[in-house]
Short mmCIF file of C-alpha atoms and ligand atoms in Angstrom, two decimals:
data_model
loop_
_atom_site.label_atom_id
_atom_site.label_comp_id
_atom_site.label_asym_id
_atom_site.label_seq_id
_atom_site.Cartn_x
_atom_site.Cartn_y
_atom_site.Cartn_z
CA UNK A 132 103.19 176.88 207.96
CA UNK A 133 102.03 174.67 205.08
CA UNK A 134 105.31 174.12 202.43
CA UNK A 135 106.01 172.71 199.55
CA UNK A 136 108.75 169.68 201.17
CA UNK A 137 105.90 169.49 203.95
CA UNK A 138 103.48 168.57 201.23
CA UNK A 139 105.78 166.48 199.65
CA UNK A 140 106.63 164.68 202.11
CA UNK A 141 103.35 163.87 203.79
CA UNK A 142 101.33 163.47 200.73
CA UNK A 143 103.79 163.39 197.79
CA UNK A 144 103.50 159.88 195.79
CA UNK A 145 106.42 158.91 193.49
CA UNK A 146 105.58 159.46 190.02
CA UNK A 147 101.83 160.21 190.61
CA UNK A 148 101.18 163.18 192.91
CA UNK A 149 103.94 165.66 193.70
CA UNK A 150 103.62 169.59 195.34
CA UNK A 151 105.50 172.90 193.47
CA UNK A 152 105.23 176.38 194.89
CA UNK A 153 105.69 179.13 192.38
CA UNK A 154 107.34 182.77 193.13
CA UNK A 155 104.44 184.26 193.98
CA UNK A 156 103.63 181.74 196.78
CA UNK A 157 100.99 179.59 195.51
CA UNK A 158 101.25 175.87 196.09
CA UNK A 159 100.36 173.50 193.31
CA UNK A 160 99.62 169.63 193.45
CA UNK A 161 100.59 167.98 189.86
CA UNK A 162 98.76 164.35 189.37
CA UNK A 163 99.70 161.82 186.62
CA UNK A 164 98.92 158.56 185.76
CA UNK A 165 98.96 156.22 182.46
CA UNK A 166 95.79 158.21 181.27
CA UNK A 167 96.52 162.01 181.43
CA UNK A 168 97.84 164.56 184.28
CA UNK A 169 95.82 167.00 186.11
CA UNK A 170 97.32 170.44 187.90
CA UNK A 171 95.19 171.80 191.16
CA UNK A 172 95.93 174.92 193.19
CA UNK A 173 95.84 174.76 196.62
CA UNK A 174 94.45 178.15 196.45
CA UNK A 175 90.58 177.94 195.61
CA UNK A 176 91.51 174.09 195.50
CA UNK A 177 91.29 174.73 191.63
CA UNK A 178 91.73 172.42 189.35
CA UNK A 179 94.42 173.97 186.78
CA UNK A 180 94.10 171.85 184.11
CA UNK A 181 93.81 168.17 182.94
CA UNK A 182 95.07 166.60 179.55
CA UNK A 183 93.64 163.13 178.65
CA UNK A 184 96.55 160.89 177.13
CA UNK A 185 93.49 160.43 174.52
CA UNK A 186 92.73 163.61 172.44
CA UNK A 187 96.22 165.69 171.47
CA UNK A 188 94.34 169.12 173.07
CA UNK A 189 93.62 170.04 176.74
CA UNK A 190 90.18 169.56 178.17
CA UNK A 191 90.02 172.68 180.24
CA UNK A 192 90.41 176.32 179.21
CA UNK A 193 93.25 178.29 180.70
CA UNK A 194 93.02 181.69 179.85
CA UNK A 195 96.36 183.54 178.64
CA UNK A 196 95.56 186.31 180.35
CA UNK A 197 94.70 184.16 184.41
CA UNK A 198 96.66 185.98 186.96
CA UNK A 199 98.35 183.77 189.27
CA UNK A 200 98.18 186.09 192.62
CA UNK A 201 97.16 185.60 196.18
CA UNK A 202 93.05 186.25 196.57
CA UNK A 203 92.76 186.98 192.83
CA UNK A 204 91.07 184.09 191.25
CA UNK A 205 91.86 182.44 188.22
CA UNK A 206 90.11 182.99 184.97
CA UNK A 207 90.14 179.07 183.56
CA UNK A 208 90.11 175.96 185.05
CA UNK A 209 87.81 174.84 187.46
CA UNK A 210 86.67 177.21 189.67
CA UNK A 211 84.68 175.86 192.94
CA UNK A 212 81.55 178.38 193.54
CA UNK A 213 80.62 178.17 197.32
CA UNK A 214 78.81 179.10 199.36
CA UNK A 215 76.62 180.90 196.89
CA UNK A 216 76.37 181.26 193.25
CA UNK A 217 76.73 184.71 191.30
CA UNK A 218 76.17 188.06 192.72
CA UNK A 219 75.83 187.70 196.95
CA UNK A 220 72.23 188.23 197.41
CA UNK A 221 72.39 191.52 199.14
CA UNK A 222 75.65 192.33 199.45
CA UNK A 223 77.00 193.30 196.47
CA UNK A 224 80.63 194.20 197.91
CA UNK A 225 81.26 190.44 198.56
CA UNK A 226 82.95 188.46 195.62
CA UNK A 227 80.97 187.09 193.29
CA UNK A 228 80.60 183.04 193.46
CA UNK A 229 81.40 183.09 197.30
CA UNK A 230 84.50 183.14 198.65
CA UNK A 231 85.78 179.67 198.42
CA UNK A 232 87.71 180.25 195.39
CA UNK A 233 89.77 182.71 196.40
CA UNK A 234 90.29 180.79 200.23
CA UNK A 235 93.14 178.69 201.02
CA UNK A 236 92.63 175.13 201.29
CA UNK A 237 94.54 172.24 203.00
CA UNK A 238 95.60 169.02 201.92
CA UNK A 239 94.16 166.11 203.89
CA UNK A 240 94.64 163.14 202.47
CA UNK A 241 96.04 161.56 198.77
CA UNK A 242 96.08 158.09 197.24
CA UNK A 243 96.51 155.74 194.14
CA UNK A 244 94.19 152.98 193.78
CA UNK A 245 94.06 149.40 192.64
CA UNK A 246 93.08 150.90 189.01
CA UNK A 247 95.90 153.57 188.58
CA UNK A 248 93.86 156.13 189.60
CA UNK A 249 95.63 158.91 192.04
CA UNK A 250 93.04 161.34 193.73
CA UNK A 251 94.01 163.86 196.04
CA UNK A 252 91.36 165.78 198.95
CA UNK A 253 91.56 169.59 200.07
CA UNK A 254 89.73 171.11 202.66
CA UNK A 255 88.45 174.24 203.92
CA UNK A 256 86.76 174.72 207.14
CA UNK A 257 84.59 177.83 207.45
CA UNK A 258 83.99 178.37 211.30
CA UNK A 259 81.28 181.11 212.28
CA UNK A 260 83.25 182.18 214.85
CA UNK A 261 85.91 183.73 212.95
CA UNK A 262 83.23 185.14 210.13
CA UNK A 263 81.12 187.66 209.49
CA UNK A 264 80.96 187.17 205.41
CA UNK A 265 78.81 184.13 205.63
CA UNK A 266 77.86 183.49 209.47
CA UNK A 267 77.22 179.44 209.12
CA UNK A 268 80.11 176.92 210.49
CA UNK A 269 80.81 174.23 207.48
CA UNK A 270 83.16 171.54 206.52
CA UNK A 271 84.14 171.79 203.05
CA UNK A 272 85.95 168.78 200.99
CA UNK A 273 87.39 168.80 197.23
CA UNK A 274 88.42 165.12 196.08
CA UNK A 275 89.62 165.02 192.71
CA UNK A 276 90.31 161.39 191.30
CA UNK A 277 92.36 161.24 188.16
CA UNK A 278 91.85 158.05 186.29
CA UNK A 279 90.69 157.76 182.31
CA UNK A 280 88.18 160.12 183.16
CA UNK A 281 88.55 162.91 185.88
CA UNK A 282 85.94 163.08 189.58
CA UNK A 283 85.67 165.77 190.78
CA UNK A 284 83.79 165.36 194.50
CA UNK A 285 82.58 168.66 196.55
CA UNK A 286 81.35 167.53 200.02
CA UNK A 287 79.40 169.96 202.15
CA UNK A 288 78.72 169.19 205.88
CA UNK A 289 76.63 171.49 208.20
CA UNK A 290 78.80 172.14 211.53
CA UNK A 291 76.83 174.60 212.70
CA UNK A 292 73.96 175.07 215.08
CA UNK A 293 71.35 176.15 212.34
CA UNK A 294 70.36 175.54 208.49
CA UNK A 295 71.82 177.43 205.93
CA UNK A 296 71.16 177.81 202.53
CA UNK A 297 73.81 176.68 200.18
CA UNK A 298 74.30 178.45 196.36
CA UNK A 299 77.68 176.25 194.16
CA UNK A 300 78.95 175.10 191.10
CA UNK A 301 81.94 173.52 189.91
CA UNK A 302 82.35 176.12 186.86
CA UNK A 303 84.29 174.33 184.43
CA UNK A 304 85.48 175.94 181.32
CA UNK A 305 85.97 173.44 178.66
CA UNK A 306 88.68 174.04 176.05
CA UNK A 307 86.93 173.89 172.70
CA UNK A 308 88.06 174.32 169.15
CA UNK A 309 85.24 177.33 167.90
CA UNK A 310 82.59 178.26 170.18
CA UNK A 311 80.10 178.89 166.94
CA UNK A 312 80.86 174.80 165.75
CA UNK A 313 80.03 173.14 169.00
CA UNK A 314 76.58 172.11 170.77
CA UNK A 315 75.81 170.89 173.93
CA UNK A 316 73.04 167.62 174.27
CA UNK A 317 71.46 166.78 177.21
CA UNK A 318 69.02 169.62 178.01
CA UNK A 319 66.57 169.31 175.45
CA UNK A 320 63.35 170.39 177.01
CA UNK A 321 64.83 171.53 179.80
CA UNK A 322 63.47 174.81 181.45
CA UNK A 323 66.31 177.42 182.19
CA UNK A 324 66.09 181.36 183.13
CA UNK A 325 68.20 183.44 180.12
CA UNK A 326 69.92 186.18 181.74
CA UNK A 327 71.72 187.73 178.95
CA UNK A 328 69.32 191.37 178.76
CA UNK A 329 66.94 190.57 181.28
CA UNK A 330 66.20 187.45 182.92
CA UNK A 331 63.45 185.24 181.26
CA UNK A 332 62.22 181.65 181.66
CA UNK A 333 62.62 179.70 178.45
CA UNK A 334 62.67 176.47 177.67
CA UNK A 335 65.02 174.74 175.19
CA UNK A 336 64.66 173.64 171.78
CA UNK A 337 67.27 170.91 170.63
CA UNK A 338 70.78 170.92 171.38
CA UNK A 339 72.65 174.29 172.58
CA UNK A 340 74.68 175.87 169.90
CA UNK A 341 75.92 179.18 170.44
CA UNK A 342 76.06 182.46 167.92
CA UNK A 343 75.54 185.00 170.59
CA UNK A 344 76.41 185.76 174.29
CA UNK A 345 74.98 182.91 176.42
CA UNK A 346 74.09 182.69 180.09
CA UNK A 347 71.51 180.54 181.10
CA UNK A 348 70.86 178.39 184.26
CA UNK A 349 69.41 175.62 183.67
CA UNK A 350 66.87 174.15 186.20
CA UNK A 351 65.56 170.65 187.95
CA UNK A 352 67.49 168.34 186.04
CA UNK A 353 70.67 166.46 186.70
CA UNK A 354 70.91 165.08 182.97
CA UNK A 355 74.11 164.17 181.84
CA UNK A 356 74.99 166.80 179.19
CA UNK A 357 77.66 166.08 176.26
CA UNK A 358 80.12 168.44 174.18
CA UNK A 359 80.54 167.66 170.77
CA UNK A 360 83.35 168.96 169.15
CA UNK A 361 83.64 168.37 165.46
CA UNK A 362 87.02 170.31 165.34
CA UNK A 363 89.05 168.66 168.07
CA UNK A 364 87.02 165.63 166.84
CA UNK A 365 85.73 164.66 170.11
CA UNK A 366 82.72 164.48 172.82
CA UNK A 367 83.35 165.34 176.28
CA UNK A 368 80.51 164.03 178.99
CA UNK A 369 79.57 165.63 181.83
CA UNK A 370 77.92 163.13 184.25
CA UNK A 371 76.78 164.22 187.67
CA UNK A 372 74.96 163.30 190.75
CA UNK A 373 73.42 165.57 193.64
CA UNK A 374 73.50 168.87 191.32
CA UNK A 375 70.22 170.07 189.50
CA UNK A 376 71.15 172.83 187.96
CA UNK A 377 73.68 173.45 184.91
CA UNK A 378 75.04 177.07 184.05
CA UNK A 379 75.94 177.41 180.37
CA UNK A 380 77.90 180.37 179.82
CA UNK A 381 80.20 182.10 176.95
CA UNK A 382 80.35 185.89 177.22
CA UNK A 383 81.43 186.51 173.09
CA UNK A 384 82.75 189.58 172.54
CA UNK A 385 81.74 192.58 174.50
CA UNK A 386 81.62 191.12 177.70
CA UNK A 387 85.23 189.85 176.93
CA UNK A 388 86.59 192.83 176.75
CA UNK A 389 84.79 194.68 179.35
CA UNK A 390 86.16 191.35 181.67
CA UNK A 391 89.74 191.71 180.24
CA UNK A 392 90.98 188.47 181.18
CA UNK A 393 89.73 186.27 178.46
CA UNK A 394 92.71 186.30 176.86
CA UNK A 395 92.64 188.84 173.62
CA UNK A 396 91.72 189.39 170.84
CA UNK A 397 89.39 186.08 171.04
CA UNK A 398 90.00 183.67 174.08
CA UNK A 399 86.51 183.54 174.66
CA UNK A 400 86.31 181.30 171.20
CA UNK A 401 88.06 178.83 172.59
CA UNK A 402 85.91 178.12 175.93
CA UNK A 403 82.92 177.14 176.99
CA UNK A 404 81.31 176.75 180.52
CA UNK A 405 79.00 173.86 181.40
CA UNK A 406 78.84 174.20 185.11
CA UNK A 407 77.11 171.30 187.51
CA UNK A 408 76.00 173.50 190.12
CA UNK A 409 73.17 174.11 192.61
CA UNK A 410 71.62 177.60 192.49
CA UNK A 411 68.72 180.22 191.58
CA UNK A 412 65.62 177.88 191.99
CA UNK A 413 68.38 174.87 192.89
CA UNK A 414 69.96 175.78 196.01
CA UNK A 415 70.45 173.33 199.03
CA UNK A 416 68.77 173.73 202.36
CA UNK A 417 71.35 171.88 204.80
CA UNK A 418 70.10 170.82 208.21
CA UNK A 419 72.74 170.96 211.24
CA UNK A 420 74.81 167.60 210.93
CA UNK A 421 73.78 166.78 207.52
CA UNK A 422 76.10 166.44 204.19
CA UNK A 423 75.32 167.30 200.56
CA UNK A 424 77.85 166.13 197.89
CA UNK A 425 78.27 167.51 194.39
CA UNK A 426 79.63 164.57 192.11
CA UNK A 427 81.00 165.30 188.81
CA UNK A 428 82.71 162.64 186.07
CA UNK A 429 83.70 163.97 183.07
CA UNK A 430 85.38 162.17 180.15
CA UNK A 431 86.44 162.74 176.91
CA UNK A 432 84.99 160.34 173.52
CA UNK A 433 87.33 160.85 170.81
CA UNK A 434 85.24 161.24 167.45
C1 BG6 B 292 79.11 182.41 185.15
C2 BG6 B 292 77.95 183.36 185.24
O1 BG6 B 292 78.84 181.30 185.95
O2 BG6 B 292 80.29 183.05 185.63
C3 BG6 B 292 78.29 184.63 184.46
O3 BG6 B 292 76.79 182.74 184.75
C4 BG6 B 292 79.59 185.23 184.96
O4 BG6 B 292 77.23 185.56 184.60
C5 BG6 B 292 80.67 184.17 184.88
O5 BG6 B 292 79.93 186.35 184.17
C6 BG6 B 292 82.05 184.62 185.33
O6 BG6 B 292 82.02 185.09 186.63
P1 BG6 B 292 83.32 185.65 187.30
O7 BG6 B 292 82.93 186.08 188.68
O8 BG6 B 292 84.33 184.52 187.33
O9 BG6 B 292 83.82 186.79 186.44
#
């Protein structure tokens, strides 16, 4: 049985990494270093939260409403989407964005490097054996590196026999000051599918700014995108590798209330999702043996 002293004592670092377990279970890893501190939980091996020692507000959205609770997940953060993306494809009993965030993941290795920077690396093995919900044997890895800017590394390896199709996304919500004062750069031009009534191909115009429900995936493109914030007077940067699609999502009013974990009367003001994920025309093909890695860096310019 995986504890709290276990954890502490195998992977604990003085003053940069330590473990917690709360009363309903849940183990937590807390990072900190010279530059900001970062919270994961062990369940969904989701990142909690992260403040930068160089902008006064959080960068990621916790709702007030998240429910800390074994198998529920967590409405804020970082939620990791695997092995598919959205509704299952044709079983619409399975939890939405796959099952990975609501799984419990092990801690296999932690470190501080030459620059200061701790990182820490959950698992979660999915054997086919033991599974009918997804029937595909995979090695999954979460290495989060906490430094001036935060890396957040999801490594995929085929075990199995046979391909399988991989749907994921690292669906960050971003703590912002007003949802109707921010805009996103980076996809200008970019073709996406608009699924708010209907699902439509568009492509964009300018930068992203928001005065209305938004869901949109945006397709073949692994720009970096930017967050400017003219109210908490910063940018934050989203900078990826091996992810070509980017889900941008705020659900405004009526879909925060019919989701009731936003955080009333208006959390949903105060986040927005820019996801770095691989899905609708996007997903991954993985051959037996081979490894696909979702690479993430984001960083906050103060303005
Ligand atoms: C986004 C989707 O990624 O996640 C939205 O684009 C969805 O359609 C949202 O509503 C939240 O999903 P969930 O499963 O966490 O409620």
């Amino acid at each position: 049985m995986i504890t709290e002293a276990g954890l502490n004592h195998t992977f604990g670092i003085p003053g940069a990494l330590i473990f917690e377990q709360d009363a309903g279970g849940l183990l937590f890893a807390r990072m900190a270093t010279a530059a900001g501190t970062a919270s994961l939980s062990l369940q969904g091996g989701h990142l909690l939260s992260w403040q930068s020692s160089a902008c006064a507000e959080p960068v990621l959205w916790m709702s007030k409403q998240a429910r800390f609770a074994v198998g529920k997940s967590i409405r804020g953060g970082v939620p990791v989407c695997w092995p598919w993306f959205g509704p299952h494809a044709t079983d619409p009993s399975l939890p939405a964005h796959g099952f990975a965030r609501i799984a419990q993941w092990s801690v296999t290795d932690s470190d501080v490097n030459a620059q200061g920077e701790v990182s820490i690396t959950l698992a979660l093995q999915h054997d086919l054996a033991h599974e009918t919900v997804w029937p595909h044997s995979a090695n999954l890895s979460l290495t989060v590196t906490l430094g001036e800017s935060l890396r957040m590394q999801l490594e995929t390896r085929n075990s199995g026999m046979t391909p399988f199709v991989l749907g994921e996304a690292l669906h960050t919500y971003f703590n912002i000051s007003d949802i109707e004062a921010v805009a996103v750069h980076g996809l200008e031009g970019g073709e996406y599918w608009d699924t708010v009534g209907g699902v439509e191909k568009k492509r964009q115009a300018g930068p992203i700014q928001f005065s209305a429900e938004t869901d949109r995936v945006y397709i073949n493109s692994d720009a970096a995108t930017v967050i400017e914030d003219p109210g908490y007077a910063r940018r934050i940067h989203i900078a990826k590798r091996g992810s070509l699609a980017t889900v941008v999502w705020n659900p405004w009013t009526d879909k925060a209330n019919r989701m009731g974990d936003l955080g009333q009367p208006d959390g949903w003001r105060q986040m927005l999702c820019v996801e770095s994920a691989n899905a609708w025309d996007n997903k991954i093909t993985l051959a037996p043996g081979a490894v696909h890695t979702l690479d993430v860096a984001y960083r906050v310019e103060t303005i």
